[in-house]
Short mmCIF file of C-alpha atoms in Angstrom, two decimals:
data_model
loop_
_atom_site.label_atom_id
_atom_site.label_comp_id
_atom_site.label_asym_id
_atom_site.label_seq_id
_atom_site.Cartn_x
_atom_site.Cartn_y
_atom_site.Cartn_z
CA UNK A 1 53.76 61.48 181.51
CA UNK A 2 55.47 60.48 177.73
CA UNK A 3 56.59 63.26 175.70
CA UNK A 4 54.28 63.94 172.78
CA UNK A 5 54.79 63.24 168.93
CA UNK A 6 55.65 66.70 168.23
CA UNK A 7 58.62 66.92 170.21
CA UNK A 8 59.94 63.29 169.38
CA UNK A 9 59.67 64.56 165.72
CA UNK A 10 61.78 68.06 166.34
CA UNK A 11 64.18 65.61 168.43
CA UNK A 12 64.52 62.83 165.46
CA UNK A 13 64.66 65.65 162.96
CA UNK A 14 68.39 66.19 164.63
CA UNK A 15 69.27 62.59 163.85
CA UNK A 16 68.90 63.50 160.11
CA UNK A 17 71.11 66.79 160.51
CA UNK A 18 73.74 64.86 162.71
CA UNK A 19 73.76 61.96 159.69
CA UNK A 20 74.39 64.98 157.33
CA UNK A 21 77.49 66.55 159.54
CA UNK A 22 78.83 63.11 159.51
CA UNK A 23 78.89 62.87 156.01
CA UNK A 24 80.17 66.43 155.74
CA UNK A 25 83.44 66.48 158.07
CA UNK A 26 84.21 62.69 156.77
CA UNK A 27 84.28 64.45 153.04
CA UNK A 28 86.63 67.20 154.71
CA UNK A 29 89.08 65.13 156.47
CA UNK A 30 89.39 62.58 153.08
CA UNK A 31 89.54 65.14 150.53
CA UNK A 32 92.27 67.14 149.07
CA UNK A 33 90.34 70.98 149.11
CA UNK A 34 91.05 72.68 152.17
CA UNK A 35 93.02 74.92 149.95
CA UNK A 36 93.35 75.50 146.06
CA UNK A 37 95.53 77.50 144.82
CA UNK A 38 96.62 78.52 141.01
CA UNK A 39 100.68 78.79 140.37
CA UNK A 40 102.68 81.41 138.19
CA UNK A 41 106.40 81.33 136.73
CA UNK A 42 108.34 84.52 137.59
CA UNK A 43 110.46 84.31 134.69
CA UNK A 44 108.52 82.14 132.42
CA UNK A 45 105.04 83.89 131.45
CA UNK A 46 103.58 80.87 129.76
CA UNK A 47 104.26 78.54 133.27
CA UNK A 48 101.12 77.99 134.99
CA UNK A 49 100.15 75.30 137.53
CA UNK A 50 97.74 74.08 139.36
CA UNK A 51 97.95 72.93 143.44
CA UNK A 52 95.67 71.60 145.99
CA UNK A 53 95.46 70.33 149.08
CA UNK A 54 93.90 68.87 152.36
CA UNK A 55 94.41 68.28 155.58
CA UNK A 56 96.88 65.18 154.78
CA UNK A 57 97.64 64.96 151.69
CA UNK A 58 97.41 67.10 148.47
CA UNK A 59 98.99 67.25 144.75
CA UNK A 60 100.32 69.96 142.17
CA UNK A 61 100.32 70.29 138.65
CA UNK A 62 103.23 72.81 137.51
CA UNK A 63 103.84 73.46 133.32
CA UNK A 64 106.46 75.26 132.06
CA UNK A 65 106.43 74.70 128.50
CA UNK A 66 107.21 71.26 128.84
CA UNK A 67 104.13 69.38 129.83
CA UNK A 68 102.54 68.80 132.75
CA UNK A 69 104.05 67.34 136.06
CA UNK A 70 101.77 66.06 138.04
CA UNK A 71 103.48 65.50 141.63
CA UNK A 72 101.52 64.41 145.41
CA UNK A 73 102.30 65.92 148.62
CA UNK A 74 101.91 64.98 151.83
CA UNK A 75 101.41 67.27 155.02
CA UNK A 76 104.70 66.99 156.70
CA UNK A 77 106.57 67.83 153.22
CA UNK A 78 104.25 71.27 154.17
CA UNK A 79 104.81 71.52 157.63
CA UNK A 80 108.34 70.73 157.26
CA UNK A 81 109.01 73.58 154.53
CA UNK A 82 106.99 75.76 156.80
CA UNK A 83 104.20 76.17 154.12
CA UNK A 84 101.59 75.30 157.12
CA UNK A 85 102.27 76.71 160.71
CA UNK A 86 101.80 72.93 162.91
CA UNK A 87 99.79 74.50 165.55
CA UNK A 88 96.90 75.95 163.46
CA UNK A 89 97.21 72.96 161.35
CA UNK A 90 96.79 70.02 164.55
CA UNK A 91 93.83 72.10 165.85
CA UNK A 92 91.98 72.26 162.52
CA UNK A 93 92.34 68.02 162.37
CA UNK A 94 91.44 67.86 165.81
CA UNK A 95 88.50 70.27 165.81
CA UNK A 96 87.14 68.44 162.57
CA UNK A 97 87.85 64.72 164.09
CA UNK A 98 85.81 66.38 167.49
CA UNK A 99 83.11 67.36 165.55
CA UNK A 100 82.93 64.09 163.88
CA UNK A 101 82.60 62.21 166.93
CA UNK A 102 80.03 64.61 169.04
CA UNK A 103 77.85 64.41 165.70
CA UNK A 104 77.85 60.59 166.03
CA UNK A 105 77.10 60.56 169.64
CA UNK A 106 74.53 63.44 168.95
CA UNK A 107 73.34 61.11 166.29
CA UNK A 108 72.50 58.09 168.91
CA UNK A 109 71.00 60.30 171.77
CA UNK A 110 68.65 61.73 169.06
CA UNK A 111 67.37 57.94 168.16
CA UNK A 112 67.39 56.82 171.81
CA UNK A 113 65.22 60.16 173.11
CA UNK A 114 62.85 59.69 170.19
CA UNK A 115 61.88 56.41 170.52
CA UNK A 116 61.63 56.57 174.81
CA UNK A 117 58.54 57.88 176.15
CA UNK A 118 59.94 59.06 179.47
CA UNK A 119 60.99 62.33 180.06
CA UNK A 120 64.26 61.78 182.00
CA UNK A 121 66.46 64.52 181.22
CA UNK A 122 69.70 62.69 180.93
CA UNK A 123 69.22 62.17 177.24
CA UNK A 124 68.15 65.53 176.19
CA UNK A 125 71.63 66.95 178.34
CA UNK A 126 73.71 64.47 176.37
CA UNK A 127 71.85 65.98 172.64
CA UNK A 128 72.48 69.25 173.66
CA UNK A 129 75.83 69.08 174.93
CA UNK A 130 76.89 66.60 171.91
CA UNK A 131 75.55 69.45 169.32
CA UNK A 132 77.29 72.01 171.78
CA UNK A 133 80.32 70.51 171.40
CA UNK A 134 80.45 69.80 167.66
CA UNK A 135 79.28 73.38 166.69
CA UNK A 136 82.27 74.72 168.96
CA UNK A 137 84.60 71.93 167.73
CA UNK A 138 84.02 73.08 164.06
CA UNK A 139 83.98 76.57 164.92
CA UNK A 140 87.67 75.83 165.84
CA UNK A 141 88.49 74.26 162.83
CA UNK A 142 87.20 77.00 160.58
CA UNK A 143 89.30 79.61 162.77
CA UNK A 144 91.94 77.99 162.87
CA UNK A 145 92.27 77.34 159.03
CA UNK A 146 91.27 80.74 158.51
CA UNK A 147 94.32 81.71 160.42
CA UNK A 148 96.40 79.13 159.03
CA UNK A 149 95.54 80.78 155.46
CA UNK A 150 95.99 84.59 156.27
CA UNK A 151 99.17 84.35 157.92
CA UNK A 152 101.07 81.69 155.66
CA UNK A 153 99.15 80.37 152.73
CA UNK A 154 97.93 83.23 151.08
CA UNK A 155 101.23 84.18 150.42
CA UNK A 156 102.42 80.87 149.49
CA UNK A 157 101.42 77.11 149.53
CA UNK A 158 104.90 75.81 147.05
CA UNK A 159 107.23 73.86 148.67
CA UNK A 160 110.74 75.54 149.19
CA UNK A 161 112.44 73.55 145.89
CA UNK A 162 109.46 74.93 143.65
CA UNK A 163 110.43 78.58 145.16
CA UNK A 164 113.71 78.18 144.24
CA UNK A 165 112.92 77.37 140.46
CA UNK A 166 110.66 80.19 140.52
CA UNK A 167 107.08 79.32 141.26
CA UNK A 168 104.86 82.03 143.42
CA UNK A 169 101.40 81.75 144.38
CA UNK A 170 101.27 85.11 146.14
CA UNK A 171 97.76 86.20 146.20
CA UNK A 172 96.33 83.39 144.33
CA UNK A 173 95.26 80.67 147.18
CA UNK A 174 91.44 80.18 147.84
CA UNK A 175 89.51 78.42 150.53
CA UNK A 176 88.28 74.85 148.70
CA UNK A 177 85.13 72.89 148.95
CA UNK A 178 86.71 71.08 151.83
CA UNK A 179 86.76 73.86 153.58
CA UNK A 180 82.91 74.56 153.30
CA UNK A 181 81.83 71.78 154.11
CA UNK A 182 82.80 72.23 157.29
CA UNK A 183 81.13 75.60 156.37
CA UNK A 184 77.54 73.86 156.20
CA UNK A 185 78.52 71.04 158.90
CA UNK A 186 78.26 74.40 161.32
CA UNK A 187 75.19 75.58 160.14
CA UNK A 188 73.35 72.37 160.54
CA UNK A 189 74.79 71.85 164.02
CA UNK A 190 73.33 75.32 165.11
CA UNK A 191 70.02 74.35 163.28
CA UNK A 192 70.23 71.30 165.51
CA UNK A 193 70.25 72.70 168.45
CA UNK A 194 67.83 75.21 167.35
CA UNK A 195 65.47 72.35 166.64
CA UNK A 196 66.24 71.37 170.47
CA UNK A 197 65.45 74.60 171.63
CA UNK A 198 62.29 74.40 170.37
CA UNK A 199 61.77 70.78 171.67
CA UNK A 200 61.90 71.61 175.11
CA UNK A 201 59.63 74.47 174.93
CA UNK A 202 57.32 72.50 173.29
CA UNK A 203 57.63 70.25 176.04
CA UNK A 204 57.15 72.64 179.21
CA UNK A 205 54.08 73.83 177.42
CA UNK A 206 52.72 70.74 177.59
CA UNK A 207 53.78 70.31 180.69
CA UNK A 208 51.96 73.50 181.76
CA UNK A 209 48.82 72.86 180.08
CA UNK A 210 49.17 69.37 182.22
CA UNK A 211 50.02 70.89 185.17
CA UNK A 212 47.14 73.59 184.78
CA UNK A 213 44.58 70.38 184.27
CA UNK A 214 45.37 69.17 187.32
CA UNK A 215 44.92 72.15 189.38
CA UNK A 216 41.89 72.60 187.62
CA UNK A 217 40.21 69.52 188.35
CA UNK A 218 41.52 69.58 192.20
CA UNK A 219 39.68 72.90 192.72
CA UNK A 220 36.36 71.13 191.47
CA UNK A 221 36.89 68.06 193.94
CA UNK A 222 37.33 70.24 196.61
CA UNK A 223 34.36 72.29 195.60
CA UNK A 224 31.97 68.93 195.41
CA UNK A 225 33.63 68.54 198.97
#
């Protein structure tokens, strides 16, 4: 028995979210959001600045009276000045990289069990435990990074030399659009597997109603009998 349209539409309707995660953690891992922060002069009211970063790279803007000074920084500058803690900042790459890759395999299961008419299990498994795995994997991410910020870079996210000539961020670092879209990547992956849920009990229904047919018309042959 082939599965019916309705639940190779739910199924391929997954393809679309996993395309959309995809899109969403590459964004995150190439841009420089993850964390945005404004900058303040102790001694200098006027000095002002401007810093963000992501999860390899990042640049500052710091004026004090002088013009701008636009300067890039890389991760290990951070981790090395001890502006990121290395193990919350490792499983926030890894959990978004994870992600990435269950979404893409997520992505071809949902193609492959739309377009099959057999009901072998082995496909559906591999979509759930692919959207499993990158809802958990980005879960990770997000926890860790919320970690990472609460314990270190809310208080500060300057490099020791801009410290020592008097730069603080204390209190002014915010979660970027990096960030959330890692934010949204979750959400779709729990749609997803929402949309799975209801896939498979779509499926046993039919199933039922199949089975139920056949009962049926075996109790009026054995009647005629």
């Amino acid at each position: 028995m082939s599965i019916n349209l309705k639940t190779r539409g739910l199924v391929f309707a997954t393809f679309f979210g996993s395309c959309m995660i995809i899109g969403l953690l590459v964004a995150a891992l190439t841009t420089e959001y993850w964390i945005e922060s404004e900058a303040r002069h102790k001694k200098v009211p006027e000095g002002k600045g401007h810093l963000k970063f992501g999860l390899f790279s990042g640049s500052k803007n710091l004026n004090i009276k002088f013009g701008d000074r636009f300067n890039t920084t890389d991760v290990h500058s951070l981790i090395r000045d001890d502006v990121l803690q290395y193990t919350w900042w490792i499983l926030t790459s890894l959990g978004v990289g994870f992600g990435l890759l269950s979404s893409f395999i997520a992505g071809i299961a949902s193609v492959c069990r739309a377009a099959s008419a057999s009901k072998k299990r082995g496909t559906m498994v591999i979509l759930f435990v692919s959207n499993i795995s990158s809802l958990g994997a980005q879960a990770t991410a997000l926890i860790a990074w919320g970690i990472q910020f609460y314990k270190s870079l809310f208080d500060n996210v300057l490099l020791i030399d801009d410290v020592n000539q008097g730069w603080h961020t204390k209190g002014l670092a915010r979660f970027g659009i990096s960030f959330y879209f890692v934010v949204i990547g979750s959400v779709i992956a729990l749609f997803n597997i929402i949309l799975l849920i209801w896939a498979v009990s779509v499926e046993r229904r039919q199933m039922r109603r199949y089975n139920s047919g056949d009962n049926d018309e075996n109790k009026g042959a054995i009647m005629l009998y």
